[in-house]
Amino acid sequence: MSRQPMSDLFYLTRADVAQALSRIDPVAVAADVLRAHARGETVVPDEGYLGWTTADGHSARSLNMPGLVGGPEPVVGTKIINASLGNTARGIPRADGLTFLFDPETAHPYAMMDAALISATRTAAVSAVAVGLRTRPVSRLAFLGCGAQADAHLGLLLPRLEDLTELALYDQQPAAAAAFAEKHRAAAEAVGVRLTVTATAQEAVRGSDVVVPLTTVTEGYVRAEWLLPTATVVHVSLDDLLAEVVLGAAQVVVDDWQLVRTDPRRLLGRMYREGLLYGPDEPEPGRPAKRVDGTLGELLLKEAPLADRDGVTVVNPFGMSVQDVALAHRVFTAATELGIGSRLPR
Ligand code: NAD
């Protein structure tokens, strides 16, 4: 699908994106992308990371994440997603950004849209795919961190977990957990799920079949002894687990090992550098180390379940640009059908 060079740029606001997303099954899109990735039909370069400290001393960062999903109609684009930890105190979202789509022939950008909702939705969708690969029922679920990602996760997980009776919520800002519970209580109770705000992370984790860390920590705190022996941790915020959980896990699954091991900041990348973790096709390091079992996409292609043996399963979804770009393309198509969005002259 080639467009006229220098045609207008299509722009979608957050409200436009939300309207378009309501016509899409993001979990199906995420699963398709994971399968395409496992078949080698995607290009996912390392993310560009720019970090700085703001004038008031907070950590800020800009991530640039390009990606291509191949096939007869390739989808190409990039997500730029920025965040400052000072935003929470300002009462504004921590993260904000734009997702761009590029014409596969001319490489010219043709669409630009609010990135935050797409990013949150695709992240929650990958978590939903991971949880859907569990064979054991999920009656208790825990969210550590009750911000934007928790909102997106609740929206996609609640309708998919038939056996769920309790969602345990912990946030280091008690007001955030209370506000989250207040906002979602009626919808949760309507499907028979009790929302429980806990005073500690440990209380939320203990007894939960699935634990989803959605915080902004940079140092681990979740201990192995807190987890049920059959628990699945979907380690979305990437730094909540202590290394002991990964080392003792029965199964470690990622979305993309290259992204995980290249990153020097988050837990699994650090463990790789320390020789504590190695990839599925890599030689064992010269010291006792944990092997990463594979990717979510490989499990989907093999139609294999997650956690078919006893022990904790760690799913570490680094977050792939191709998920954003593929979902953004579906949003663009839906928005075009709905006749929403604006055209910006070039
Ligand atoms: P947010 O700022 O909206 O919410 C984070 C919440 O976590 C806040 O309510 C904060 O009070 C709470 N929190 C911080 N430290 C905590 C701690 N130690 N214990 C409990 N709660 C704590 O952020 P968000 O947009 O929801 O993003 C959450 C995390 O998800 C971020 O780390 C982000 O980088 C990550 N993320 C991962 C992916 C991925 O694909 N892996 C994608 C997007 C975002």
Short mmCIF file of C-alpha atoms and ligand atoms in Angstrom, two decimals:
data_model
loop_
_atom_site.label_atom_id
_atom_site.label_comp_id
_atom_site.label_asym_id
_atom_site.label_seq_id
_atom_site.Cartn_x
_atom_site.Cartn_y
_atom_site.Cartn_z
CA MET A 1 0.00 0.00 0.00
CA SER A 2 2.01 2.96 -1.24
CA ARG A 3 0.74 6.50 -0.74
CA GLN A 4 1.44 9.66 -2.70
CA PRO A 5 4.75 11.07 -1.46
CA MET A 6 4.27 13.95 0.97
CA SER A 7 0.55 13.28 1.38
CA ASP A 8 -1.12 14.70 4.50
CA LEU A 9 -0.15 13.25 7.85
CA PHE A 10 -3.00 11.47 9.60
CA TYR A 11 -3.20 12.37 13.30
CA LEU A 12 -5.15 10.54 16.01
CA THR A 13 -5.66 11.94 19.50
CA ARG A 14 -5.89 9.71 22.59
CA ALA A 15 -9.71 9.85 22.35
CA ASP A 16 -9.54 8.82 18.66
CA VAL A 17 -7.21 5.93 19.57
CA ALA A 18 -9.58 4.82 22.36
CA GLN A 19 -12.54 4.88 19.98
CA ALA A 20 -10.69 2.90 17.33
CA LEU A 21 -9.34 0.40 19.90
CA SER A 22 -12.89 -0.47 20.96
CA ARG A 23 -13.30 -2.19 17.55
CA ILE A 24 -10.14 -4.30 17.87
CA ASP A 25 -9.23 -7.45 19.83
CA PRO A 26 -5.73 -6.44 21.02
CA VAL A 27 -5.03 -9.88 22.52
CA ALA A 28 -5.49 -11.52 19.11
CA VAL A 29 -3.24 -8.86 17.53
CA ALA A 30 -0.55 -9.44 20.20
CA ALA A 31 -0.67 -13.22 19.69
CA ASP A 32 -0.37 -12.82 15.90
CA VAL A 33 2.67 -10.57 16.34
CA LEU A 34 4.32 -12.99 18.78
CA ARG A 35 3.82 -15.81 16.26
CA ALA A 36 5.17 -13.69 13.38
CA HIS A 37 8.16 -12.80 15.53
CA ALA A 38 8.84 -16.47 16.30
CA ARG A 39 8.66 -17.24 12.57
CA GLY A 40 11.31 -14.59 11.93
CA GLU A 41 8.93 -12.31 10.02
CA THR A 42 9.65 -9.19 12.07
CA VAL A 43 12.51 -6.75 12.47
CA VAL A 44 13.01 -5.50 16.03
CA PRO A 45 16.13 -3.34 16.44
CA ASP A 46 17.50 -2.56 19.88
CA GLU A 47 15.62 0.34 21.46
CA GLY A 48 17.23 3.78 21.51
CA TYR A 49 17.43 4.93 25.12
CA LEU A 50 18.11 8.50 26.23
CA GLY A 51 18.12 9.08 29.98
CA TRP A 52 18.54 12.35 31.86
CA THR A 53 17.90 13.96 35.23
CA THR A 54 15.37 16.79 35.36
CA ALA A 55 16.03 20.15 37.06
CA ASP A 56 14.09 18.94 40.10
CA GLY A 57 16.18 15.77 40.31
CA HIS A 58 13.84 13.18 38.76
CA SER A 59 14.84 10.47 36.29
CA ALA A 60 13.49 11.14 32.81
CA ARG A 61 13.90 9.09 29.64
CA SER A 62 13.01 8.88 25.99
CA LEU A 63 12.71 5.51 24.24
CA ASN A 64 12.67 5.22 20.48
CA MET A 65 11.44 1.81 19.38
CA PRO A 66 11.25 1.13 15.62
CA GLY A 67 9.82 -2.08 14.24
CA LEU A 68 8.67 -3.87 11.08
CA VAL A 69 6.14 -6.66 10.70
CA GLY A 70 6.71 -8.38 7.35
CA GLY A 71 4.26 -10.14 5.04
CA PRO A 72 2.44 -9.20 1.83
CA GLU A 73 1.53 -5.83 3.38
CA PRO A 74 4.41 -4.91 5.68
CA VAL A 75 3.77 -2.59 8.59
CA VAL A 76 6.63 -0.25 9.55
CA GLY A 77 6.86 2.40 12.21
CA THR A 78 8.24 3.50 15.51
CA LYS A 79 7.08 4.33 19.00
CA ILE A 80 8.61 7.23 20.88
CA ILE A 81 7.61 6.94 24.51
CA ASN A 82 8.96 9.31 27.13
CA ALA A 83 8.57 9.41 30.89
CA SER A 84 9.57 11.46 33.89
CA LEU A 85 9.18 10.14 37.43
CA GLY A 86 8.41 13.72 38.53
CA ASN A 87 5.14 13.72 36.60
CA THR A 88 3.22 11.74 39.21
CA ALA A 89 3.70 14.51 41.80
CA ARG A 90 2.58 17.01 39.13
CA GLY A 91 -0.63 15.03 38.75
CA ILE A 92 0.04 14.22 35.09
CA PRO A 93 0.73 10.83 33.47
CA ARG A 94 4.27 9.54 33.99
CA ALA A 95 4.59 8.45 30.36
CA ASP A 96 3.56 10.09 27.09
CA GLY A 97 4.57 9.65 23.48
CA LEU A 98 3.68 9.21 19.83
CA THR A 99 3.56 6.20 17.55
CA PHE A 100 4.35 6.75 13.87
CA LEU A 101 3.53 4.59 10.86
CA PHE A 102 5.75 4.71 7.78
CA ASP A 103 4.87 3.93 4.17
CA PRO A 104 6.72 0.66 3.42
CA GLU A 105 7.63 1.88 -0.09
CA THR A 106 8.51 5.55 0.34
CA ALA A 107 9.43 5.30 4.05
CA HIS A 108 7.54 8.58 4.57
CA PRO A 109 5.53 8.82 7.79
CA TYR A 110 1.80 8.74 7.00
CA ALA A 111 0.23 8.51 10.45
CA MET A 112 1.01 9.72 13.95
CA MET A 113 -1.02 8.93 17.04
CA ASP A 114 -1.02 9.11 20.79
CA ALA A 115 1.24 6.27 21.97
CA ALA A 116 0.36 5.83 25.63
CA LEU A 117 -2.94 3.98 25.25
CA ILE A 118 -1.60 1.77 22.45
CA SER A 119 1.49 1.01 24.54
CA ALA A 120 -0.55 0.15 27.64
CA THR A 121 -3.00 -1.92 25.60
CA ARG A 122 -0.37 -3.93 23.76
CA THR A 123 1.51 -4.55 27.01
CA ALA A 124 -1.63 -5.81 28.73
CA ALA A 125 -2.47 -7.85 25.64
CA VAL A 126 0.89 -9.66 25.78
CA SER A 127 0.26 -10.35 29.49
CA ALA A 128 -3.19 -11.71 28.60
CA VAL A 129 -1.59 -14.00 26.00
CA ALA A 130 0.90 -15.23 28.63
CA VAL A 131 -1.77 -15.83 31.27
CA GLY A 132 -3.91 -17.57 28.64
CA LEU A 133 -1.08 -20.10 28.14
CA ARG A 134 -1.39 -21.24 31.76
CA THR A 135 -3.16 -24.55 32.15
CA ARG A 136 -3.90 -24.10 35.84
CA PRO A 137 -6.84 -21.90 36.88
CA VAL A 138 -6.31 -18.37 38.16
CA SER A 139 -8.47 -17.67 41.17
CA ARG A 140 -6.30 -14.97 42.76
CA LEU A 141 -4.45 -12.32 40.78
CA ALA A 142 -2.14 -9.62 42.17
CA PHE A 143 -1.18 -6.26 40.71
CA LEU A 144 1.86 -4.56 42.24
CA GLY A 145 1.48 -0.93 41.17
CA CYS A 146 -1.88 0.60 40.32
CA GLY A 147 -1.16 3.10 37.54
CA ALA A 148 -1.87 3.24 33.80
CA GLN A 149 -0.65 -0.30 33.07
CA ALA A 150 -2.80 -1.72 35.85
CA ASP A 151 -5.84 -0.05 34.28
CA ALA A 152 -5.09 -1.64 30.92
CA HIS A 153 -4.36 -5.03 32.50
CA LEU A 154 -7.61 -5.05 34.43
CA GLY A 155 -9.56 -4.23 31.28
CA LEU A 156 -8.13 -7.18 29.35
CA LEU A 157 -7.64 -9.77 32.13
CA LEU A 158 -10.95 -9.46 33.98
CA PRO A 159 -13.12 -10.79 31.13
CA ARG A 160 -10.62 -13.56 30.34
CA LEU A 161 -10.12 -15.15 33.77
CA GLU A 162 -13.26 -17.20 34.37
CA ASP A 163 -12.08 -18.66 37.72
CA LEU A 164 -10.96 -15.33 39.18
CA THR A 165 -12.50 -14.50 42.55
CA GLU A 166 -9.99 -11.99 43.97
CA LEU A 167 -7.71 -9.27 42.63
CA ALA A 168 -5.17 -8.15 45.23
CA LEU A 169 -3.90 -4.60 44.75
CA TYR A 170 -0.77 -3.10 46.22
CA ASP A 171 0.75 0.30 45.49
CA GLN A 172 3.44 2.07 47.50
CA GLN A 173 1.13 5.09 47.28
CA PRO A 174 -1.87 3.76 49.24
CA ALA A 175 -4.06 6.47 47.70
CA ALA A 176 -3.30 5.09 44.20
CA ALA A 177 -4.41 1.57 45.17
CA ALA A 178 -7.53 2.92 46.91
CA ALA A 179 -8.45 5.08 43.91
CA PHE A 180 -7.90 2.15 41.54
CA ALA A 181 -10.13 -0.11 43.67
CA GLU A 182 -12.82 2.57 43.85
CA LYS A 183 -12.73 3.09 40.08
CA HIS A 184 -12.98 -0.61 39.18
CA ARG A 185 -14.92 -2.16 42.09
CA ALA A 186 -18.35 -2.18 40.45
CA ALA A 187 -17.10 -3.72 37.19
CA ALA A 188 -15.10 -6.35 39.09
CA GLU A 189 -17.94 -7.28 41.43
CA ALA A 190 -20.26 -7.57 38.45
CA VAL A 191 -18.15 -10.55 37.30
CA GLY A 192 -17.75 -11.97 40.81
CA VAL A 193 -14.28 -10.58 41.56
CA ARG A 194 -13.45 -9.03 44.94
CA LEU A 195 -10.87 -6.23 44.94
CA THR A 196 -8.59 -6.28 47.98
CA VAL A 197 -6.13 -3.50 48.76
CA THR A 198 -3.17 -4.89 50.70
CA ALA A 199 -0.80 -3.06 53.04
CA THR A 200 2.31 -4.77 51.65
CA ALA A 201 3.53 -6.27 48.39
CA GLN A 202 4.05 -9.57 50.17
CA GLU A 203 0.36 -9.77 51.17
CA ALA A 204 -0.67 -9.23 47.57
CA VAL A 205 1.77 -11.83 46.23
CA ARG A 206 1.08 -14.54 48.85
CA GLY A 207 -1.60 -16.92 47.61
CA SER A 208 -1.83 -15.36 44.14
CA ASP A 209 -1.78 -17.67 41.13
CA VAL A 210 -0.66 -14.85 38.85
CA VAL A 211 1.39 -11.84 39.95
CA VAL A 212 1.82 -8.86 37.64
CA PRO A 213 4.34 -6.22 38.78
CA LEU A 214 3.40 -2.86 37.21
CA THR A 215 5.57 -0.49 39.24
CA THR A 216 8.44 1.85 38.44
CA VAL A 217 11.08 0.30 40.72
CA THR A 218 14.68 -0.21 39.67
CA GLU A 219 15.59 -2.68 42.45
CA GLY A 220 14.03 -6.03 43.17
CA TYR A 221 11.98 -6.81 46.27
CA VAL A 222 9.75 -9.81 45.42
CA ARG A 223 11.16 -12.84 47.25
CA ALA A 224 10.89 -16.44 46.04
CA GLU A 225 9.35 -17.57 49.34
CA TRP A 226 6.40 -15.19 48.84
CA LEU A 227 5.25 -17.00 45.68
CA LEU A 228 2.97 -20.03 45.38
CA PRO A 229 4.95 -22.98 43.95
CA THR A 230 2.72 -22.87 40.87
CA ALA A 231 2.62 -19.09 40.44
CA THR A 232 3.14 -17.28 37.17
CA VAL A 233 4.82 -13.89 37.38
CA VAL A 234 4.32 -11.65 34.37
CA HIS A 235 7.23 -9.34 35.09
CA VAL A 236 6.00 -6.32 33.13
CA SER A 237 7.95 -3.67 35.03
CA LEU A 238 11.08 -5.83 34.65
CA ASP A 239 12.84 -4.99 37.94
CA ASP A 240 10.57 -6.13 40.76
CA LEU A 241 11.81 -9.70 41.13
CA LEU A 242 14.89 -10.57 43.09
CA ALA A 243 17.35 -12.67 41.08
CA GLU A 244 16.56 -15.63 43.38
CA VAL A 245 13.07 -15.87 41.82
CA VAL A 246 14.48 -16.17 38.30
CA LEU A 247 17.24 -18.56 39.38
CA GLY A 248 14.74 -20.80 41.17
CA ALA A 249 12.03 -20.66 38.49
CA ALA A 250 10.90 -23.83 36.72
CA GLN A 251 10.40 -21.90 33.50
CA VAL A 252 11.64 -18.53 32.20
CA VAL A 253 9.98 -17.18 29.07
CA VAL A 254 10.60 -13.88 27.29
CA ASP A 255 9.11 -12.10 24.29
CA ASP A 256 12.52 -11.50 22.68
CA TRP A 257 15.79 -12.74 24.15
CA GLN A 258 17.95 -10.36 22.09
CA LEU A 259 16.13 -7.31 23.53
CA VAL A 260 16.27 -8.70 27.05
CA ARG A 261 19.95 -9.59 27.04
CA THR A 262 21.09 -6.37 25.29
CA ASP A 263 19.49 -4.16 27.92
CA PRO A 264 22.03 -3.43 30.68
CA ARG A 265 19.57 -1.81 33.11
CA ARG A 266 16.79 -4.30 33.87
CA LEU A 267 17.15 -7.48 35.95
CA LEU A 268 17.43 -10.17 33.28
CA GLY A 269 19.93 -8.17 31.20
CA ARG A 270 22.03 -7.63 34.33
CA MET A 271 21.83 -11.34 35.19
CA TYR A 272 22.97 -12.18 31.64
CA ARG A 273 25.97 -9.86 32.03
CA GLU A 274 26.83 -11.49 35.37
CA GLY A 275 26.75 -14.97 33.78
CA LEU A 276 23.69 -15.95 35.83
CA LEU A 277 21.38 -16.35 32.85
CA TYR A 278 21.86 -17.62 29.30
CA GLY A 279 19.75 -17.85 26.19
CA PRO A 280 17.99 -20.90 24.75
CA ASP A 281 20.65 -21.46 22.06
CA GLU A 282 23.68 -20.20 23.97
CA PRO A 283 26.37 -22.31 25.65
CA GLU A 284 26.12 -22.67 29.40
CA PRO A 285 28.35 -20.11 31.16
CA GLY A 286 31.21 -21.43 33.28
CA ARG A 287 29.17 -21.14 36.50
CA PRO A 288 25.77 -22.37 37.65
CA ALA A 289 23.26 -20.34 35.67
CA LYS A 290 19.63 -20.38 34.63
CA ARG A 291 18.66 -21.08 31.04
CA VAL A 292 15.92 -19.03 29.42
CA ASP A 293 13.44 -21.57 28.04
CA GLY A 294 12.25 -19.63 25.01
CA THR A 295 9.71 -17.13 23.82
CA LEU A 296 5.97 -16.68 24.09
CA GLY A 297 5.78 -16.81 20.28
CA GLU A 298 7.46 -20.23 20.19
CA LEU A 299 4.98 -21.56 22.75
CA LEU A 300 2.11 -20.20 20.65
CA LEU A 301 3.47 -21.78 17.46
CA LYS A 302 3.89 -25.14 19.22
CA GLU A 303 0.52 -24.70 20.93
CA ALA A 304 2.42 -25.56 24.11
CA PRO A 305 1.19 -24.46 27.53
CA LEU A 306 3.04 -22.37 30.07
CA ALA A 307 3.95 -24.02 33.38
CA ASP A 308 3.22 -27.64 32.59
CA ARG A 309 5.65 -28.57 35.33
CA ASP A 310 5.75 -27.66 39.01
CA GLY A 311 7.53 -24.48 39.98
CA VAL A 312 7.24 -20.78 39.43
CA THR A 313 7.06 -19.50 35.87
CA VAL A 314 8.61 -16.13 35.08
CA VAL A 315 7.41 -14.39 31.94
CA ASN A 316 9.59 -11.36 31.21
CA PRO A 317 7.96 -9.35 28.40
CA PHE A 318 10.55 -6.72 27.51
CA GLY A 319 8.07 -5.01 25.22
CA MET A 320 8.49 -5.16 21.45
CA SER A 321 8.06 -2.21 19.13
CA VAL A 322 6.36 -4.47 16.60
CA GLN A 323 3.47 -4.87 19.04
CA ASP A 324 2.96 -1.09 19.07
CA VAL A 325 3.38 -0.73 15.34
CA ALA A 326 1.01 -3.61 14.51
CA LEU A 327 -1.66 -2.36 16.92
CA ALA A 328 -1.19 1.23 15.68
CA HIS A 329 -1.77 0.00 12.14
CA ARG A 330 -5.02 -1.71 13.21
CA VAL A 331 -6.02 1.51 14.99
CA PHE A 332 -5.26 3.53 11.83
CA THR A 333 -7.40 1.18 9.73
CA ALA A 334 -10.28 1.27 12.24
CA ALA A 335 -10.05 5.08 12.51
CA THR A 336 -10.20 5.39 8.72
CA GLU A 337 -13.32 3.19 8.65
CA LEU A 338 -14.88 5.26 11.44
CA GLY A 339 -13.99 8.54 9.72
CA ILE A 340 -12.21 9.91 12.79
CA GLY A 341 -8.83 11.66 13.10
CA SER A 342 -7.40 14.80 11.49
CA ARG A 343 -5.26 15.40 8.44
CA LEU A 344 -2.24 17.63 8.99
CA PRO A 345 -0.81 19.39 5.92
CA ARG A 346 2.87 18.78 5.08
P1 NAD B 1 2.46 4.59 36.33
O1 NAD B 1 3.42 5.62 36.75
O2 NAD B 1 1.16 5.00 35.70
O3 NAD B 1 2.10 3.64 37.57
C1 NAD B 1 3.10 3.05 38.36
C2 NAD B 1 2.50 2.80 39.74
O4 NAD B 1 3.46 2.00 40.46
C3 NAD B 1 2.27 4.07 40.55
O5 NAD B 1 0.95 4.07 41.07
C4 NAD B 1 3.33 4.00 41.65
O6 NAD B 1 2.89 4.59 42.87
C5 NAD B 1 3.51 2.50 41.80
N1 NAD B 1 4.77 2.10 42.37
C6 NAD B 1 6.00 2.59 42.14
N2 NAD B 1 6.92 1.92 42.88
C7 NAD B 1 6.25 0.98 43.57
C8 NAD B 1 6.63 -0.06 44.45
N3 NAD B 1 7.89 -0.23 44.83
N4 NAD B 1 5.67 -0.88 44.93
C9 NAD B 1 4.39 -0.71 44.59
N5 NAD B 1 3.96 0.25 43.76
C10 NAD B 1 4.88 1.07 43.24
O7 NAD B 1 3.26 3.62 35.36
P2 NAD B 1 2.66 2.66 34.24
O8 NAD B 1 2.51 3.43 32.99
O9 NAD B 1 1.52 1.92 34.81
O10 NAD B 1 3.91 1.67 34.00
C11 NAD B 1 4.26 0.73 34.97
C12 NAD B 1 5.55 0.05 34.57
O11 NAD B 1 5.37 -0.74 33.40
C13 NAD B 1 6.72 0.99 34.26
O12 NAD B 1 7.88 0.51 34.90
C14 NAD B 1 6.89 0.88 32.77
O13 NAD B 1 8.21 1.15 32.34
C15 NAD B 1 6.50 -0.57 32.57
N6 NAD B 1 6.15 -0.92 31.20
C16 NAD B 1 6.59 -2.10 30.73
C17 NAD B 1 6.27 -2.47 29.45
C18 NAD B 1 6.74 -3.79 28.91
O14 NAD B 1 6.38 -4.11 27.78
N7 NAD B 1 7.49 -4.56 29.65
C19 NAD B 1 5.51 -1.64 28.64
C20 NAD B 1 5.06 -0.44 29.16
C21 NAD B 1 5.37 -0.08 30.46
#
